[in-house]
mmCIF file of C-alpha atoms in Angstrom:
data_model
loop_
_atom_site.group_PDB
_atom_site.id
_atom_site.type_symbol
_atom_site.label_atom_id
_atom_site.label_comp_id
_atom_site.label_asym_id
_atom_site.label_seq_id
_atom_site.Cartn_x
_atom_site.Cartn_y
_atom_site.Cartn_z
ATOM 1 C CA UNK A 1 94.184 123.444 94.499
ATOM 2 C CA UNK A 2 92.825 120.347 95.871
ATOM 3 C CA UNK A 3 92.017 119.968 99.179
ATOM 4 C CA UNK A 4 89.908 117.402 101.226
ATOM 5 C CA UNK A 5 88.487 119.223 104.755
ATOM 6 C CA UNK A 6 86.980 117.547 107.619
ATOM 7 C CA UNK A 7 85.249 120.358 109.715
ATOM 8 C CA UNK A 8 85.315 118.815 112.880
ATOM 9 C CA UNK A 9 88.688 117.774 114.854
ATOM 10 C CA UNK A 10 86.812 116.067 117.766
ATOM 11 C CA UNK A 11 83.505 114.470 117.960
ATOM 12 C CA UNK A 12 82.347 113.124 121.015
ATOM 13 C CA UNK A 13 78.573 110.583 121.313
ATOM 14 C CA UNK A 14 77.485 108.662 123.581
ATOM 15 C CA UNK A 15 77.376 104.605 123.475
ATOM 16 C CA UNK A 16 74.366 103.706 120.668
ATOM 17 C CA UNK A 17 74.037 107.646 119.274
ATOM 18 C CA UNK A 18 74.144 107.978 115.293
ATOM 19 C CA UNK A 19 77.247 109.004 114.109
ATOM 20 C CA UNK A 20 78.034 111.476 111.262
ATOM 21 C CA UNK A 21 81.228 112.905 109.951
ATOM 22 C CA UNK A 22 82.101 115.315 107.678
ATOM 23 C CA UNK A 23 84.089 115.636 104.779
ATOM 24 C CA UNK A 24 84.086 117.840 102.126
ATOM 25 C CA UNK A 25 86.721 117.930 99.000
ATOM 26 C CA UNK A 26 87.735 120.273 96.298
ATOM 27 C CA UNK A 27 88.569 118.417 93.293
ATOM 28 C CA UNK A 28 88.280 119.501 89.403
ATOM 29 C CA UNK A 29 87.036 116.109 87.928
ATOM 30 C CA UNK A 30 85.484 113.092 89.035
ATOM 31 C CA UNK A 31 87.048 111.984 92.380
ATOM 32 C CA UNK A 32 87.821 109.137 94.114
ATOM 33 C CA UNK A 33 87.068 109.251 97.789
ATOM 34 C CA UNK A 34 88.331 107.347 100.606
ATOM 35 C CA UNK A 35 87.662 106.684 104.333
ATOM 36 C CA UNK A 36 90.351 105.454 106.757
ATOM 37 C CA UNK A 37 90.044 104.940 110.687
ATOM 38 C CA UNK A 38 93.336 104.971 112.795
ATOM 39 C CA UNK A 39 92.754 102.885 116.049
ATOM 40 C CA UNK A 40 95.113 103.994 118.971
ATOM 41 C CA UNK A 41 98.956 103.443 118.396
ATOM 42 C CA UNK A 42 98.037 101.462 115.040
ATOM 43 C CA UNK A 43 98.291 102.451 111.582
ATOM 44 C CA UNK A 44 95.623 103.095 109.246
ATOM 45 C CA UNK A 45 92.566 100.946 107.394
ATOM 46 C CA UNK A 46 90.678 100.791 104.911
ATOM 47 C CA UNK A 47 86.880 101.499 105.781
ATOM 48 C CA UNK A 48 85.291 102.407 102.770
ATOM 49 C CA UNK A 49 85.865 103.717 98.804
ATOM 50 C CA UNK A 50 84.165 105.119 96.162
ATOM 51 C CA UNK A 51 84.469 105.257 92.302
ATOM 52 C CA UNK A 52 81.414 105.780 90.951
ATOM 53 C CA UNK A 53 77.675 104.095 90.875
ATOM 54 C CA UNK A 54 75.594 103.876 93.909
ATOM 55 C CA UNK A 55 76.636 106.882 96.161
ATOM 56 C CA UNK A 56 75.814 105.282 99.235
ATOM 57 C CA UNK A 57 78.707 102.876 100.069
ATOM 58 C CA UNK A 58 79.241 100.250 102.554
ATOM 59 C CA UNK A 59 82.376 99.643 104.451
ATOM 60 C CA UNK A 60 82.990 97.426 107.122
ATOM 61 C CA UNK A 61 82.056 97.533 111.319
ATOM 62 C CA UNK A 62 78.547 98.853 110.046
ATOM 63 C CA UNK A 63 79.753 102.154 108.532
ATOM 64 C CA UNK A 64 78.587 103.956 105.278
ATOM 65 C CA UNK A 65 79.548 106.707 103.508
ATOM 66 C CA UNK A 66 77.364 109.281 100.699
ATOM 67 C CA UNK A 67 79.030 110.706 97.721
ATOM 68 C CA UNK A 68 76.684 114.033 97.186
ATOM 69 C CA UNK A 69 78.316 115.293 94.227
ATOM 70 C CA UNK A 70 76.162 118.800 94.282
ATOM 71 C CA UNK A 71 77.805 119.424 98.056
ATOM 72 C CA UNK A 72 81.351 117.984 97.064
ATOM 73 C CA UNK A 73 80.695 116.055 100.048
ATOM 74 C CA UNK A 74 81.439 112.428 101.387
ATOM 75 C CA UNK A 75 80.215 112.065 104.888
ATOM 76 C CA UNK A 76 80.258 109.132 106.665
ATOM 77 C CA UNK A 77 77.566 108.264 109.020
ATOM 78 C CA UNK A 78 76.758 105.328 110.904
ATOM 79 C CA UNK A 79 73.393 104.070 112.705
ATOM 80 C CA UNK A 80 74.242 103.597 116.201
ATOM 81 C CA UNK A 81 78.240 103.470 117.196
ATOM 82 C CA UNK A 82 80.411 101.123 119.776
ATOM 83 C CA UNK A 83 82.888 102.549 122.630
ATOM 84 C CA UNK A 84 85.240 100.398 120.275
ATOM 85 C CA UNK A 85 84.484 102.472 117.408
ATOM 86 C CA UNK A 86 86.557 105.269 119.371
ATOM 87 C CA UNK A 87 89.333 106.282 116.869
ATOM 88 C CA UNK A 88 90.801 109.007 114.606
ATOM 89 C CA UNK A 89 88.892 108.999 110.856
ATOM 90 C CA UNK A 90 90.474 110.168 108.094
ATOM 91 C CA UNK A 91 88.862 111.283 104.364
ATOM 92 C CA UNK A 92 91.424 111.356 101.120
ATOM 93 C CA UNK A 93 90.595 112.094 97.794
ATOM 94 C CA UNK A 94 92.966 110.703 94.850
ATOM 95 C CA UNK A 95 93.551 113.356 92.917
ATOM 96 C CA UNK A 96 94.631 111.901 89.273
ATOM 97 C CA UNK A 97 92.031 109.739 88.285
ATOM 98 C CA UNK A 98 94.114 106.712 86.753
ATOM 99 C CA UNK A 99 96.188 106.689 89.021
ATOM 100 C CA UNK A 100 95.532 106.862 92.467
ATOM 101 C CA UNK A 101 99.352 106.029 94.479
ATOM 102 C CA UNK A 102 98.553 109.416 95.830
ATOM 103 C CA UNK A 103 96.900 110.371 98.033
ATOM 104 C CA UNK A 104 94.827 114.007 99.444
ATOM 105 C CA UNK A 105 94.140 113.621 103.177
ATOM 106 C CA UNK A 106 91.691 115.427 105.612
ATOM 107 C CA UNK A 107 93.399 115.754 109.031
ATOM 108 C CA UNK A 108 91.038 113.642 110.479
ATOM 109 C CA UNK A 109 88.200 113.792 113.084
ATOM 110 C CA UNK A 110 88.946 112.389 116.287
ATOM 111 C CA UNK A 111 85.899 109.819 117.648
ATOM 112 C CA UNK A 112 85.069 109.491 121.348
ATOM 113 C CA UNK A 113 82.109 107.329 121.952
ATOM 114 C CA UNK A 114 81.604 107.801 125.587
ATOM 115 C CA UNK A 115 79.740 104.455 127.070
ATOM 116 C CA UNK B 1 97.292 88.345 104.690
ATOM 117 C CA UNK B 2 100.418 90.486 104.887
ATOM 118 C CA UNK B 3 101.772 92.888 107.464
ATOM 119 C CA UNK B 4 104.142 95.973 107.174
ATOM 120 C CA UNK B 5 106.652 96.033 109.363
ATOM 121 C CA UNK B 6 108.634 98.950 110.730
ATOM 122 C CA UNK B 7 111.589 99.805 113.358
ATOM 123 C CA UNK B 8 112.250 101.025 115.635
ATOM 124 C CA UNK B 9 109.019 101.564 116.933
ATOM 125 C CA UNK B 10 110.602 104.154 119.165
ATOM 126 C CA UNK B 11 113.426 106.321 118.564
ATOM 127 C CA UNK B 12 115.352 108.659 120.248
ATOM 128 C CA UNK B 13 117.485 111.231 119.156
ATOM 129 C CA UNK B 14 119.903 113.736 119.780
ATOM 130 C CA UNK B 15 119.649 117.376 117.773
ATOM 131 C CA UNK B 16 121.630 117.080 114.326
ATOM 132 C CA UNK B 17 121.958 113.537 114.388
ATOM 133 C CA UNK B 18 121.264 111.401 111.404
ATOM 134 C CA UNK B 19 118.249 108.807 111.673
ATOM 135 C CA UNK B 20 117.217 105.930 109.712
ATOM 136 C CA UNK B 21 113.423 104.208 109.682
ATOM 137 C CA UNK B 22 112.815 101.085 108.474
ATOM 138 C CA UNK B 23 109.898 99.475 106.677
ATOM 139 C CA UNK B 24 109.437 96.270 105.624
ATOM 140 C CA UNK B 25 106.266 94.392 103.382
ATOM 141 C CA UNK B 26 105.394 90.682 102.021
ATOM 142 C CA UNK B 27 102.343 91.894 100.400
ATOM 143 C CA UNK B 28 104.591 92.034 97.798
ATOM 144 C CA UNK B 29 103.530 95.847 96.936
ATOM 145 C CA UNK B 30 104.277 98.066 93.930
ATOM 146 C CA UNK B 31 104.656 101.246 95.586
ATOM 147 C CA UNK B 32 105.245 102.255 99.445
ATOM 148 C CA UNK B 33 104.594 105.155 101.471
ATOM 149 C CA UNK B 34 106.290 107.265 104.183
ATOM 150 C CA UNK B 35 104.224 109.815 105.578
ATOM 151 C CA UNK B 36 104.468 112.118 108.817
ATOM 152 C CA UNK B 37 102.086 112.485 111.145
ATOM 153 C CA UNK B 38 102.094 115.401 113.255
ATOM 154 C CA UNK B 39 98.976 116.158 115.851
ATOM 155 C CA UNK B 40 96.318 118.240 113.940
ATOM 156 C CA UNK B 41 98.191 118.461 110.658
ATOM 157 C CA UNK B 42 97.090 115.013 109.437
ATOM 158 C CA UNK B 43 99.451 112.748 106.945
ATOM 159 C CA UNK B 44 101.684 114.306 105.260
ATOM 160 C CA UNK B 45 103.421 112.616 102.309
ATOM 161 C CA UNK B 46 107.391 112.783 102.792
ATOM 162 C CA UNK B 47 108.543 110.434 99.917
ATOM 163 C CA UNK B 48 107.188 107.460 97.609
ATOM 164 C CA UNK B 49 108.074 104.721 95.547
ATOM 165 C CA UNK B 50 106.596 103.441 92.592
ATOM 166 C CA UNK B 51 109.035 99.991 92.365
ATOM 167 C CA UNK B 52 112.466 98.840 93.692
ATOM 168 C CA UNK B 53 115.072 102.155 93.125
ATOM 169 C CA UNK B 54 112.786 104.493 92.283
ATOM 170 C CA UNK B 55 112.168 107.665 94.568
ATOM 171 C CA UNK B 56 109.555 110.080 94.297
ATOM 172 C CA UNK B 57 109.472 113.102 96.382
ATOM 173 C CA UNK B 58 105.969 114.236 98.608
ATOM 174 C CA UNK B 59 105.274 117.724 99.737
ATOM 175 C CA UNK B 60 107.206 117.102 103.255
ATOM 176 C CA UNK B 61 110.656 115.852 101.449
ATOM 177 C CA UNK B 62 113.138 118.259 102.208
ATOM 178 C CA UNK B 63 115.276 117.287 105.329
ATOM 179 C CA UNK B 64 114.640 113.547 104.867
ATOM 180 C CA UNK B 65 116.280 111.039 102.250
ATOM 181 C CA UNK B 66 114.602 107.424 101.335
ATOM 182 C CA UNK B 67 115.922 104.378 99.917
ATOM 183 C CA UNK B 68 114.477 101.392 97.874
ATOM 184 C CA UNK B 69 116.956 98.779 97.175
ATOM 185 C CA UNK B 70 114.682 96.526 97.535
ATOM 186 C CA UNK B 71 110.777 95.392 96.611
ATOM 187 C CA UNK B 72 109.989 94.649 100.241
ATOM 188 C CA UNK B 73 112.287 97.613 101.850
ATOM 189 C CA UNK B 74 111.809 101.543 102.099
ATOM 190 C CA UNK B 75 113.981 103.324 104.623
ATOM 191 C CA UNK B 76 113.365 106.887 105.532
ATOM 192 C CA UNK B 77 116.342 109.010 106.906
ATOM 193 C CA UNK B 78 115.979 112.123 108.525
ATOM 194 C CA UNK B 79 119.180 113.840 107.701
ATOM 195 C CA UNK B 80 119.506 116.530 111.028
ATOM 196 C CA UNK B 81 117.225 115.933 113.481
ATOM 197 C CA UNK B 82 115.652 118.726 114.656
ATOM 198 C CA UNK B 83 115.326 119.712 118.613
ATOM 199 C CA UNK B 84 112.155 119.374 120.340
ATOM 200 C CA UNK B 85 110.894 117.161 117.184
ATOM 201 C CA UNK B 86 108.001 114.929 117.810
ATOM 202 C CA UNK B 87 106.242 113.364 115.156
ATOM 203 C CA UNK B 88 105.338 109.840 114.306
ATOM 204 C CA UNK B 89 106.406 108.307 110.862
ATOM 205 C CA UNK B 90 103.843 105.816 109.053
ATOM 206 C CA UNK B 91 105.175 103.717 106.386
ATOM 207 C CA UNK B 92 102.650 101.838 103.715
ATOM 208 C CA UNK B 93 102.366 99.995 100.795
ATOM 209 C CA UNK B 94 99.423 100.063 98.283
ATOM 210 C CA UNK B 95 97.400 97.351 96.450
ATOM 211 C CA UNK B 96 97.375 98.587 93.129
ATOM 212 C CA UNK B 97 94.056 95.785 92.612
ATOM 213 C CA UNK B 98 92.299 96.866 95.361
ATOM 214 C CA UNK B 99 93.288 100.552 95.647
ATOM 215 C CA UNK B 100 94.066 100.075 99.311
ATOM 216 C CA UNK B 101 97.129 101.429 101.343
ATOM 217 C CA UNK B 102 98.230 99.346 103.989
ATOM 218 C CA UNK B 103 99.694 100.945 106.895
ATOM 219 C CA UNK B 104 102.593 99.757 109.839
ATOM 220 C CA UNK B 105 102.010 100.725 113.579
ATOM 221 C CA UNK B 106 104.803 103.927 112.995
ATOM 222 C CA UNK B 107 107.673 105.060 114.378
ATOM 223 C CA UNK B 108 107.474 107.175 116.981
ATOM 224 C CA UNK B 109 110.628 110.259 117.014
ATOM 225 C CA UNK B 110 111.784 112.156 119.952
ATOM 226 C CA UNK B 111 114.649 114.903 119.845
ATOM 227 C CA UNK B 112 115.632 115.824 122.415
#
């Protein structure tokens, strides 16, 4: 079945630390991957997607994500992170490629960026 | 730019009662969304609609009903509330051209 899993529930760096999270899927075919971030009491957004190309994609607020088709893996990393950046991430994978109204979701890795 | 509305943004109920969630879009969407989310257990899809009327079911629909009488609209019922329930329930819409859902702040559910 597929599945998208983020390893980590809670992540805590400090103020200007790198930043990596992790997300792995298991999907069949080619997928299409997606990054979210959930700010306190908001709903979700966009931060990054990938199709296919260049693995390395950018997304907004500085952060970037690596499709590493060998792992089954689409972290997302970032060079040095905010206190703002404090939120809950989420991965999804779309699992019919064509058509993509559903979504897969990871249960997300809760960010603390301690200042 | 657009925005997704959705009320209450708190509700509180009483064990067995019947309770409706709104959502409203002008992004003029396709398809909406209503998910659950639960702490540590993620989004979970409850129902979705492709266009006005229709109703697919998600992998969390049994215990809620949905409406879409209209483009913009997509209410989510939960049919007996349960005691002790706490969740909160995320509506969206997605651009089919940019393959982006767009969320609403939630509703957040009480039973007491």
């Amino acid at each position: 079945a597929q599945s998208v899993t983020q390893p980590d529930a809670r992540v805590t760096v400090s103020e200007g630390a790198s930043l990596q999270l992790r997300c792995k899927y298991s999907y069949s075919g080619t997928p299409y991957l997606f990054w979210y971030v959930q700010y306190p009491r908001q709903g979700l957004q966009l931060l990054l997607k990938y199709y296919s190309g260049d693995p390395v994609v950018q997304g907004v607020n500085g952060f970037e994500a690596e499709f590493i088709k060998s792992n089954s893996s689409f972290h997302l990393r970032k060079a040095s992170v905010h206190w703002s950046d404090s939120a809950v991430y989420f991965c999804a994978v779309a699992p019919n490629v064509g058509d993509n109204s559903k979504l897969i979701w990871g249960l997300g890795t809760s960010l603390v960026v301690n200042p | 730019g657009g925005i997704i509305t959705q009320t209450p943004k708190f509700l509180i109920g009483q064990e067995g009662q019947k309770l409706t969630l709104k959502c409203q879009q002008n992004f003029n969407h396709d398809t909406m969304y209503w998910y659950r989310q639960d702490s540590g257990k993620g989004l979970r899809l409850i129902y979705y609609s492709i266009t006005e009327n229709d109703l697919q079911k998600g992998d969390l629909s049994e215990g809620y009903d949905a409406s879409r009488e209209k483009k913009s609209s997509f209410s989510l019922t939960v049919t007996s509330a349960q005691k002790n329930e706490m969740a909160v329930f995320l509506c969206a819409s997605r651009d089919r051209d940019q393959d982006t859902q767009y969320f609403g702040p939630g509703t957040r559910l009480l039973v007491l």
